[in-house]
Every structure is written in C-alpha cells, then in structure tokens.
CSV table of C-alpha atoms in Angstrom, one decimal:
chain,number,residue,atom,x,y,z
Y,1,MET,CA,-27.1,6.6,5.4
Y,2,SER,CA,-23.4,7.5,5.9
Y,3,LYS,CA,-20.7,5.9,3.8
Y,4,GLN,CA,-18.6,3.1,5.0
Y,5,ARG,CA,-14.9,4.0,5.8
Y,6,VAL,CA,-11.8,2.8,4.1
Y,7,LEU,CA,-8.2,3.1,5.4
Y,8,SER,CA,-5.0,2.2,3.6
Y,9,GLY,CA,-1.5,3.5,3.1
Y,10,VAL,CA,2.0,2.8,1.6
Y,11,GLN,CA,5.5,3.3,3.0
Y,12,PRO,CA,7.6,6.3,1.9
Y,13,THR,CA,10.5,4.3,0.6
Y,14,GLY,CA,11.5,6.5,-2.3
Y,15,ASN,CA,9.8,6.6,-5.7
Y,16,LEU,CA,6.6,4.5,-5.9
Y,17,HIS,CA,6.7,1.9,-8.5
Y,18,LEU,CA,4.1,0.3,-10.8
Y,19,GLY,CA,3.4,-2.4,-8.1
Y,20,ASN,CA,2.4,0.4,-5.7
Y,21,TYR,CA,0.2,2.1,-8.3
Y,22,LEU,CA,-1.5,-0.8,-10.0
Y,23,GLY,CA,-1.7,-3.0,-6.9
Y,24,ALA,CA,-2.9,-0.3,-4.4
Y,25,ILE,CA,-3.3,3.4,-5.3
Y,26,ARG,CA,-5.3,2.9,-8.5
Y,27,ASN,CA,-7.7,0.8,-6.5
Y,28,TRP,CA,-8.1,3.6,-4.0
Y,29,ILE,CA,-8.8,6.0,-6.8
Y,30,GLU,CA,-11.5,3.8,-8.2
Y,31,ILE,CA,-13.3,3.3,-4.9
Y,32,GLN,CA,-12.8,6.6,-3.2
Y,33,GLN,CA,-16.2,8.1,-4.1
Y,34,GLU,CA,-18.0,5.1,-2.6
Y,35,TYR,CA,-16.3,5.4,0.8
Y,36,ASP,CA,-15.2,7.8,3.5
Y,37,SER,CA,-11.6,7.3,2.5
Y,38,PHE,CA,-8.5,7.8,4.6
Y,39,PHE,CA,-5.1,7.3,3.0
Y,40,CYS,CA,-1.9,7.7,5.0
Y,41,VAL,CA,1.8,7.7,4.3
Y,42,VAL,CA,2.9,5.1,6.8
Y,43,ASP,CA,6.3,6.4,7.9
Y,44,LEU,CA,6.2,4.6,11.2
Y,45,HIS,CA,6.1,1.3,9.3
Y,46,ALA,CA,9.0,2.4,7.2
Y,47,ILE,CA,11.4,2.5,10.1
Y,48,THR,CA,10.9,-1.2,10.9
Y,49,VAL,CA,13.9,-1.6,8.6
Y,50,PRO,CA,16.9,0.7,8.5
Y,51,GLN,CA,16.2,4.1,6.9
Y,52,ASP,CA,18.4,6.9,5.7
Y,53,THR,CA,17.3,9.7,8.1
Y,54,LYS,CA,18.4,12.3,5.6
Y,55,VAL,CA,15.8,11.4,3.1
Y,56,LEU,CA,12.9,9.9,5.2
Y,57,ALA,CA,11.1,13.3,5.4
Y,58,SER,CA,11.6,14.1,1.7
Y,59,ASN,CA,10.4,10.6,0.7
Y,60,THR,CA,7.3,11.2,2.8
Y,61,LEU,CA,6.5,14.4,1.0
Y,62,THR,CA,7.1,12.6,-2.4
Y,63,THR,CA,4.7,9.9,-1.5
Y,64,ALA,CA,2.0,12.2,-0.4
Y,65,ALA,CA,2.4,14.3,-3.6
Y,66,MET,CA,2.2,11.1,-5.7
Y,67,TYR,CA,-1.1,10.2,-4.0
Y,68,LEU,CA,-2.5,13.5,-5.3
Y,69,ALA,CA,-0.8,13.1,-8.7
Y,70,CYS,CA,-2.3,9.7,-9.3
Y,71,GLY,CA,-5.8,10.9,-8.6
Y,72,ILE,CA,-6.6,10.8,-4.9
Y,73,ASP,CA,-9.3,13.5,-4.7
Y,74,LEU,CA,-9.5,15.6,-1.5
Y,75,GLU,CA,-13.3,16.0,-2.1
Y,76,TYR,CA,-13.7,12.4,-1.1
Y,77,SER,CA,-10.4,11.4,0.6
Y,78,THR,CA,-8.2,12.5,3.5
Y,79,ILE,CA,-4.4,12.3,3.0
Y,80,PHE,CA,-2.2,12.4,6.1
Y,81,VAL,CA,1.2,11.2,7.5
Y,82,GLN,CA,0.9,8.4,10.0
Y,83,SER,CA,3.4,9.9,12.5
Y,84,HIS,CA,1.5,13.2,12.5
Y,85,VAL,CA,-1.3,11.5,14.4
Y,86,ALA,CA,0.1,10.5,17.8
Y,87,ALA,CA,-2.8,8.1,18.5
Y,88,HIS,CA,-1.2,5.5,16.2
Y,89,SER,CA,1.8,5.0,18.5
Y,90,GLU,CA,-0.3,5.2,21.7
Y,91,LEU,CA,-2.9,2.6,20.6
Y,92,THR,CA,-0.1,0.3,19.4
Y,93,TRP,CA,1.3,0.2,22.9
Y,94,LEU,CA,-2.1,-0.6,24.4
Y,95,PHE,CA,-2.6,-3.4,21.8
Y,96,ASN,CA,0.9,-4.7,22.6
Y,97,CYS,CA,-0.1,-5.3,26.2
Y,98,ILE,CA,-3.1,-7.5,25.2
Y,99,THR,CA,-1.6,-9.3,22.1
Y,100,PRO,CA,-0.1,-12.7,22.8
Y,101,LEU,CA,3.5,-13.0,21.6
Y,102,ASN,CA,2.9,-16.2,19.7
Y,103,TRP,CA,0.4,-14.4,17.5
Y,104,LEU,CA,3.2,-12.3,16.2
Y,105,GLU,CA,5.8,-15.1,15.9
Y,106,ARG,CA,3.6,-16.9,13.4
Y,107,MET,CA,3.5,-14.0,11.0
Y,108,ILE,CA,5.0,-15.1,7.6
Y,109,GLN,CA,6.3,-11.7,6.6
Y,110,PHE,CA,8.2,-11.4,9.9
Y,111,LYS,CA,9.9,-14.7,9.3
Y,112,GLU,CA,10.9,-13.8,5.8
Y,113,LYS,CA,12.2,-10.3,6.6
Y,114,ALA,CA,13.9,-11.5,9.8
Y,115,VAL,CA,16.1,-13.9,7.9
Y,116,LYS,CA,17.3,-11.0,5.7
Y,117,GLN,CA,18.1,-8.8,8.7
Y,118,GLY,CA,19.8,-11.5,10.8
Y,119,GLU,CA,21.0,-10.2,14.2
Y,120,ASN,CA,19.8,-6.7,13.4
Y,121,VAL,CA,16.1,-7.6,13.3
Y,122,SER,CA,14.2,-5.2,15.5
Y,123,VAL,CA,11.3,-5.5,17.9
Y,124,GLY,CA,9.6,-3.1,15.6
Y,125,LEU,CA,9.7,-5.5,12.8
Y,126,LEU,CA,8.0,-8.2,15.0
Y,127,ASP,CA,5.5,-5.6,16.1
Y,128,TYR,CA,4.7,-4.3,12.6
Y,129,PRO,CA,1.3,-6.1,12.5
Y,130,VAL,CA,0.2,-4.6,15.8
Y,131,LEU,CA,0.9,-1.1,14.5
Y,132,MET,CA,-1.1,-2.0,11.4
Y,133,ALA,CA,-4.0,-3.1,13.6
Y,134,ALA,CA,-3.9,0.2,15.4
Y,135,ASP,CA,-3.8,2.1,12.0
Y,136,ILE,CA,-7.0,0.3,10.9
Y,137,LEU,CA,-9.0,0.2,14.1
Y,138,LEU,CA,-8.3,3.8,15.0
Y,139,TYR,CA,-10.6,4.8,12.2
Y,140,ASP,CA,-13.4,2.3,12.6
Y,141,ALA,CA,-12.6,1.1,9.1
Y,142,ASP,CA,-15.2,-1.0,7.4
Y,143,LYS,CA,-13.0,-2.1,4.5
Y,144,VAL,CA,-9.2,-2.3,4.1
Y,145,PRO,CA,-7.8,-2.6,0.6
Y,146,VAL,CA,-5.0,-5.2,0.9
Y,147,GLY,CA,-3.0,-7.5,-1.3
Y,148,GLU,CA,-3.0,-11.2,-0.8
Y,149,ASP,CA,0.3,-10.9,1.1
Y,150,GLN,CA,-1.3,-8.7,3.7
Y,151,LYS,CA,-4.4,-10.9,4.5
Y,152,GLN,CA,-2.7,-12.5,7.5
Y,153,HIS,CA,-2.1,-9.1,9.0
Y,154,LEU,CA,-5.7,-8.1,8.6
Y,155,GLU,CA,-6.7,-11.4,10.2
Y,156,LEU,CA,-4.5,-10.4,13.2
Y,157,THR,CA,-6.2,-7.0,13.3
Y,158,ARG,CA,-9.6,-8.7,13.6
Y,159,ASP,CA,-8.2,-11.1,16.2
Y,160,ILE,CA,-7.0,-8.2,18.3
Y,161,ALA,CA,-10.4,-6.4,18.0
Y,162,ILE,CA,-12.3,-9.6,18.9
Y,163,ARG,CA,-10.0,-10.1,21.9
Y,164,ILE,CA,-10.6,-6.6,23.2
Y,165,ASN,CA,-14.4,-6.7,22.5
Y,166,ASP,CA,-14.7,-10.1,24.3
Y,167,LYS,CA,-12.6,-9.1,27.3
Y,168,PHE,CA,-13.6,-5.6,27.9
Y,169,GLY,CA,-16.8,-4.8,25.9
Y,170,ASN,CA,-20.2,-6.2,25.4
Y,171,LYS,CA,-22.2,-7.5,22.5
Y,172,LYS,CA,-24.5,-4.5,22.3
Y,173,GLU,CA,-21.6,-2.0,22.2
Y,174,PRO,CA,-18.4,-3.5,20.9
Y,175,VAL,CA,-15.3,-1.4,21.6
Y,176,LEU,CA,-13.8,-1.8,18.2
Y,177,LYS,CA,-15.3,-2.4,14.7
Y,178,LEU,CA,-14.2,-5.5,12.8
Y,179,PRO,CA,-12.8,-4.6,9.4
Y,180,ASP,CA,-13.2,-6.7,6.2
Y,181,PRO,CA,-10.6,-7.0,3.4
Y,182,LEU,CA,-11.1,-5.3,0.0
Y,183,ILE,CA,-9.0,-7.3,-2.4
Y,184,ARG,CA,-8.6,-6.3,-6.0
Y,185,LYS,CA,-8.8,-9.2,-8.3
Y,186,GLN,CA,-6.6,-7.8,-11.1
Y,187,GLY,CA,-3.3,-6.1,-10.4
Y,188,ALA,CA,-3.2,-7.1,-6.8
Y,189,ARG,CA,0.3,-8.5,-7.2
Y,190,VAL,CA,2.5,-6.9,-9.8
Y,191,MET,CA,5.6,-9.0,-10.3
Y,192,SER,CA,9.2,-8.2,-10.8
Y,193,LEU,CA,10.5,-7.5,-14.3
Y,194,THR,CA,13.5,-9.7,-13.6
Y,195,ASP,CA,11.6,-12.6,-12.0
Y,196,GLY,CA,7.9,-13.2,-12.8
Y,197,THR,CA,7.5,-15.3,-9.6
Y,198,ARG,CA,8.5,-12.5,-7.2
Y,199,LYS,CA,6.5,-9.4,-6.3
Y,200,MET,CA,7.8,-6.1,-7.6
Y,201,SER,CA,9.5,-4.5,-4.6
Y,202,LYS,CA,11.6,-1.4,-3.7
Y,203,SER,CA,13.8,-3.7,-1.6
Y,204,ASP,CA,15.0,-5.6,-4.7
Y,205,PRO,CA,18.6,-4.7,-5.2
Y,206,SER,CA,18.2,-4.5,-9.0
Y,207,GLU,CA,16.6,-1.3,-10.3
Y,208,LEU,CA,15.8,-3.3,-13.5
Y,209,SER,CA,13.2,-5.2,-11.4
Y,210,ARG,CA,10.8,-2.3,-11.3
Y,211,ILE,CA,9.5,0.7,-13.1
Y,212,THR,CA,9.0,3.7,-10.8
Y,213,LEU,CA,6.3,6.3,-11.5
Y,214,LEU,CA,8.9,8.9,-12.1
Y,215,ASP,CA,11.1,7.0,-14.4
Y,216,SER,CA,12.0,8.9,-17.6
Y,217,ALA,CA,10.9,7.6,-21.0
Y,218,GLU,CA,14.5,6.4,-21.6
Y,219,GLU,CA,14.6,4.5,-18.3
Y,220,ILE,CA,11.3,2.8,-19.0
Y,221,LYS,CA,12.5,1.8,-22.5
Y,222,ARG,CA,15.8,0.4,-21.0
Y,223,LYS,CA,14.0,-1.6,-18.3
Y,224,ILE,CA,11.4,-3.1,-20.5
Y,225,LYS,CA,14.1,-4.0,-23.2
Y,226,LYS,CA,16.1,-5.8,-20.5
Y,227,CYS,CA,13.2,-7.5,-18.7
Y,228,LYS,CA,13.1,-11.3,-18.4
Y,229,THR,CA,11.1,-13.1,-21.1
Y,230,ASP,CA,11.1,-16.7,-22.6
Y,231,PRO,CA,11.9,-18.0,-26.0
Y,232,VAL,CA,8.3,-19.0,-26.9
Y,233,LYS,CA,6.5,-17.0,-29.7
Y,234,GLY,CA,2.9,-16.1,-29.1
Y,235,LEU,CA,1.9,-14.5,-25.8
Y,236,GLU,CA,-0.7,-15.9,-23.3
Y,237,PHE,CA,-2.1,-15.3,-19.9
Y,238,ASP,CA,-2.3,-17.8,-17.0
Y,239,ASN,CA,0.4,-20.3,-18.1
Y,240,PRO,CA,2.2,-21.3,-15.0
Y,241,GLU,CA,5.2,-22.2,-17.1
Y,242,ARG,CA,5.4,-18.6,-18.3
Y,243,PRO,CA,5.1,-16.3,-15.3
Y,244,GLU,CA,7.0,-13.4,-17.0
Y,245,CYS,CA,4.7,-13.6,-20.0
Y,246,HIS,CA,1.6,-13.4,-17.8
Y,247,ASN,CA,3.1,-10.5,-15.8
Y,248,LEU,CA,4.0,-8.4,-18.8
Y,249,LEU,CA,0.7,-9.0,-20.5
Y,250,SER,CA,-1.1,-8.0,-17.2
Y,251,LEU,CA,0.9,-4.8,-17.1
Y,252,TYR,CA,-0.1,-4.0,-20.6
Y,253,GLN,CA,-3.7,-4.8,-19.9
Y,254,LEU,CA,-3.8,-2.6,-16.8
Y,255,LEU,CA,-1.9,0.3,-18.3
Y,256,SER,CA,-3.8,0.3,-21.6
Y,257,GLY,CA,-7.3,-0.1,-20.0
Y,258,LYS,CA,-8.1,-3.0,-22.2
Y,259,THR,CA,-9.8,-6.2,-21.1
Y,260,GLN,CA,-7.9,-9.5,-20.7
Y,261,GLU,CA,-9.8,-10.9,-23.6
Y,262,GLU,CA,-8.8,-8.0,-25.9
Y,263,VAL,CA,-5.2,-8.3,-25.0
Y,264,ALA,CA,-5.2,-12.0,-25.4
Y,265,VAL,CA,-6.4,-11.7,-29.0
Y,266,GLU,CA,-4.2,-8.8,-29.8
Y,267,CYS,CA,-1.0,-10.4,-28.6
Y,268,GLN,CA,-1.5,-14.1,-29.2
Y,269,ASP,CA,0.7,-14.2,-32.3
Y,270,MET,CA,3.3,-11.6,-31.2
Y,271,GLY,CA,6.9,-12.2,-30.4
Y,272,TRP,CA,8.8,-10.2,-27.7
Y,273,GLY,CA,10.4,-8.0,-30.3
Y,274,GLN,CA,7.0,-6.7,-31.3
Y,275,PHE,CA,5.4,-6.7,-27.8
Y,276,LYS,CA,8.1,-4.9,-25.8
Y,277,PRO,CA,7.9,-1.6,-27.9
Y,278,LEU,CA,4.1,-1.8,-27.5
Y,279,LEU,CA,4.4,-2.1,-23.7
Y,280,THR,CA,7.0,0.6,-23.6
Y,281,GLU,CA,4.9,3.1,-25.5
Y,282,THR,CA,1.8,2.3,-23.3
Y,283,THR,CA,3.7,2.6,-20.1
Y,284,ILE,CA,5.2,6.0,-21.0
Y,285,SER,CA,1.8,7.3,-22.1
Y,286,ALA,CA,0.1,6.1,-18.9
Y,287,LEU,CA,2.7,7.7,-16.6
Y,288,GLN,CA,3.2,11.0,-18.4
Y,289,PRO,CA,0.1,12.8,-16.9
Y,290,ILE,CA,1.0,11.5,-13.4
Y,291,GLN,CA,4.5,12.8,-13.7
Y,292,GLU,CA,3.4,16.2,-15.0
Y,293,LYS,CA,0.8,16.6,-12.1
Y,294,TYR,CA,3.4,15.4,-9.6
Y,295,GLN,CA,5.9,18.1,-10.6
Y,296,SER,CA,3.3,20.9,-10.3
Y,297,ILE,CA,2.4,19.7,-6.8
Y,298,MET,CA,6.0,19.5,-5.7
Y,299,ASP,CA,6.5,23.0,-7.1
Y,300,ASP,CA,3.8,24.3,-4.7
Y,301,ARG,CA,5.1,23.3,-1.3
Y,302,THR,CA,2.7,25.6,0.5
Y,303,TYR,CA,-0.2,23.6,-1.0
Y,304,LEU,CA,1.2,20.3,-0.1
Y,305,ASP,CA,1.9,21.3,3.4
Y,306,SER,CA,-1.7,22.5,3.8
Y,307,VAL,CA,-3.0,19.2,2.5
Y,308,LEU,CA,-1.0,17.2,5.1
Y,309,ARG,CA,-1.8,19.7,7.9
Y,310,ASP,CA,-5.6,19.5,7.2
Y,311,GLY,CA,-5.4,15.8,6.8
Y,312,ALA,CA,-3.7,15.3,10.1
Y,313,ALA,CA,-6.3,17.4,11.8
Y,314,LYS,CA,-9.2,15.5,10.4
Y,315,ALA,CA,-7.5,12.1,11.0
Y,316,SER,CA,-6.6,13.1,14.6
Y,317,GLU,CA,-10.2,14.0,15.3
Y,318,VAL,CA,-11.4,10.5,14.4
Y,319,ALA,CA,-8.4,8.6,15.9
Y,320,ASP,CA,-8.4,10.5,19.2
Y,321,ALA,CA,-12.0,9.6,19.8
Y,322,THR,CA,-11.3,5.9,19.2
Y,323,LEU,CA,-8.2,6.1,21.5
Y,324,ALA,CA,-10.2,7.7,24.2
Y,325,ARG,CA,-12.9,5.0,24.0
Y,326,VAL,CA,-10.3,2.2,24.2
Y,327,LYS,CA,-8.5,3.8,27.1
Y,328,SER,CA,-11.7,4.3,29.0
Y,329,THR,CA,-12.6,0.6,28.4
Y,330,LEU,CA,-9.2,-0.5,29.6
Y,331,GLY,CA,-9.8,1.4,32.9
Y,332,PHE,CA,-7.4,4.3,32.5
Y,333,LEU,CA,-8.0,7.5,34.5
Y,334,THR,CA,-9.6,10.1,32.3
Y,335,SER,CA,-7.5,13.3,31.7
Y,336,LEU,CA,-8.2,15.8,34.4
C-alpha cells in the first residue's frame, strides 16, 4: 500500500525563526518517513506583500538550505521552489474562474493584512488562498500540516475541490482529492518574545520579538534577556493571565525535548533570573547543529542547486498530471 502524501511550505522572507521551526518544520521532520512528503519554498506567496527584489532569490536559497539543515531528508522528502513549477500559477487561474469572490472576502487573514497595507493592498493578497489551494490540490495531498491560523484556508481548499468535483466530475472518479489538516498539538503557535498574545512573526518590526535560526549566541542571549516577563515568582503553564510565562516555558520544553510535566516540576519555584539563563543555554545548544549544517550546505552551492533542480523535476511530474486532468475536465483542447 502506497504512502499518503503530505504537502507544506514556508515563505522565503529572510532568516527563519523559532516559530517556523517549532511550529512547522520540526513537525515535517517528525512525520516525513510516514508520508510521501513534498516541501516547497513558497516564493509566489511571498510577493503578495512588497518584497526587496535584490534579496528574494537569496532568501529562497537560504530557506531551502535551512530545510535540509533542520533535518528534511531527501530519502523521504522532495524539496522544491514553488515558482519553478509552472503548474502552480496556471491552476490558480483556473481556480480563480470557478471560485466565488465572496469566499475570498470572508478570509480573516486578508482582512487583517489589508488593513496594514491600506490602498496598496493587491489582488494577489486577496487571491492568496486560491494559490494555496492550487499548491495543495496539485499534489493530491492527503494531509496538510497547518497551524490553527491556516485552517480557514484549508477549508477553502476543500470547498474549491468539492465545487469542481460536483460541477465537473462524478462520484466514482472525483477530479480532485480532498485534503485533511494535520495540526500539531504542541508548538503549533510560537508566540512573540515581546508579546505573549501575538504569534512570532517576521513582519513584526521589532527584532527582539523573535529568535532566528541563524542568530549568534550573543544575539540569543540579548533577546531572551530583554524578552517580556511578569513580576510573579514561580513559573507555570496554561495560566491565561501569564501568556509570556506559558510561551517561554513552552519554548524551553520544545527545545529541551522534555515533557510538559517535567518542565512544570523543574521550573515551578524558579524566578526569571534563574530561568532566562537556562532558556538561553538550551536555545543555543539546540540551534548550534542546525547552524553548522546550514553553513556546510551554503558552502556547496552546486549541491543545493541540484537538490532544487531534482525537486522541481519530481514535483512537476506530479503537478503537471493533475493540471492536465483538471484542464481536460474543464473542457480545454488537449495540446496538439
């Protein structure tokens, strides 16, 4: 029996941070042997907000190298760049023409990001969920690792697939496979170091809000020393009045590999002056092997190029077959 397929990706927006790693990539690593795994660098998604064209390509390479450095194994997984597979853009246009506009207008993330961009908000930002649907459905993905904030987008993906299957397919042979979410219970939402109620994000203007995977030991020490805490002695999980406490304990738990119960007992009588050095040491130790492997990969550009070239070829083979199936179903003339 063949493995089920998983598809996921992150944007190439500079150095990945702990939220990307603990909330997404580490989950991919843990499940990759169980599935036929496809992990892409979603550079087409990145340009839904303004990008520095001088660094987009280098950020894309950095992200791909970080996938490998964190532990994505090419024996089980395929790594590729989204824009290197033309089917993503073409299927998005086909989906655009069958997706009702009001489905997109109700997307929470669009509303939140549109407020920030004001008059500069693009059609691409509105259309982001349709591109995401194309990403997923192109690969007949069975499971999609997503955070809680992406569940609405996956629901839209399923709605689009159902609409096409109902209008153009038949029950015996659906045109598109309906994917299911794969949500990690712990670490799915790593919060900001400066505000425990907000998700850790590259878009936050304060660098103190996040630890990137390439931060030096001194940078990690500085950021943890300055991170927001509370005046209460004794550390605890799951107290809604202490979101920063819960977030920092969760980071320590995930990076140390200990259970929540072990951390709760270890830290229950600690003050921040004792805990912050412990978290700093644990973070530095956890990121050191990733940083060393990343540097060796970036020093071998020929290898990295070959990984992305082979990945694009394998991904295109799968994606092109799905695209051809959809185009045929929609009545397009087959290429002569």
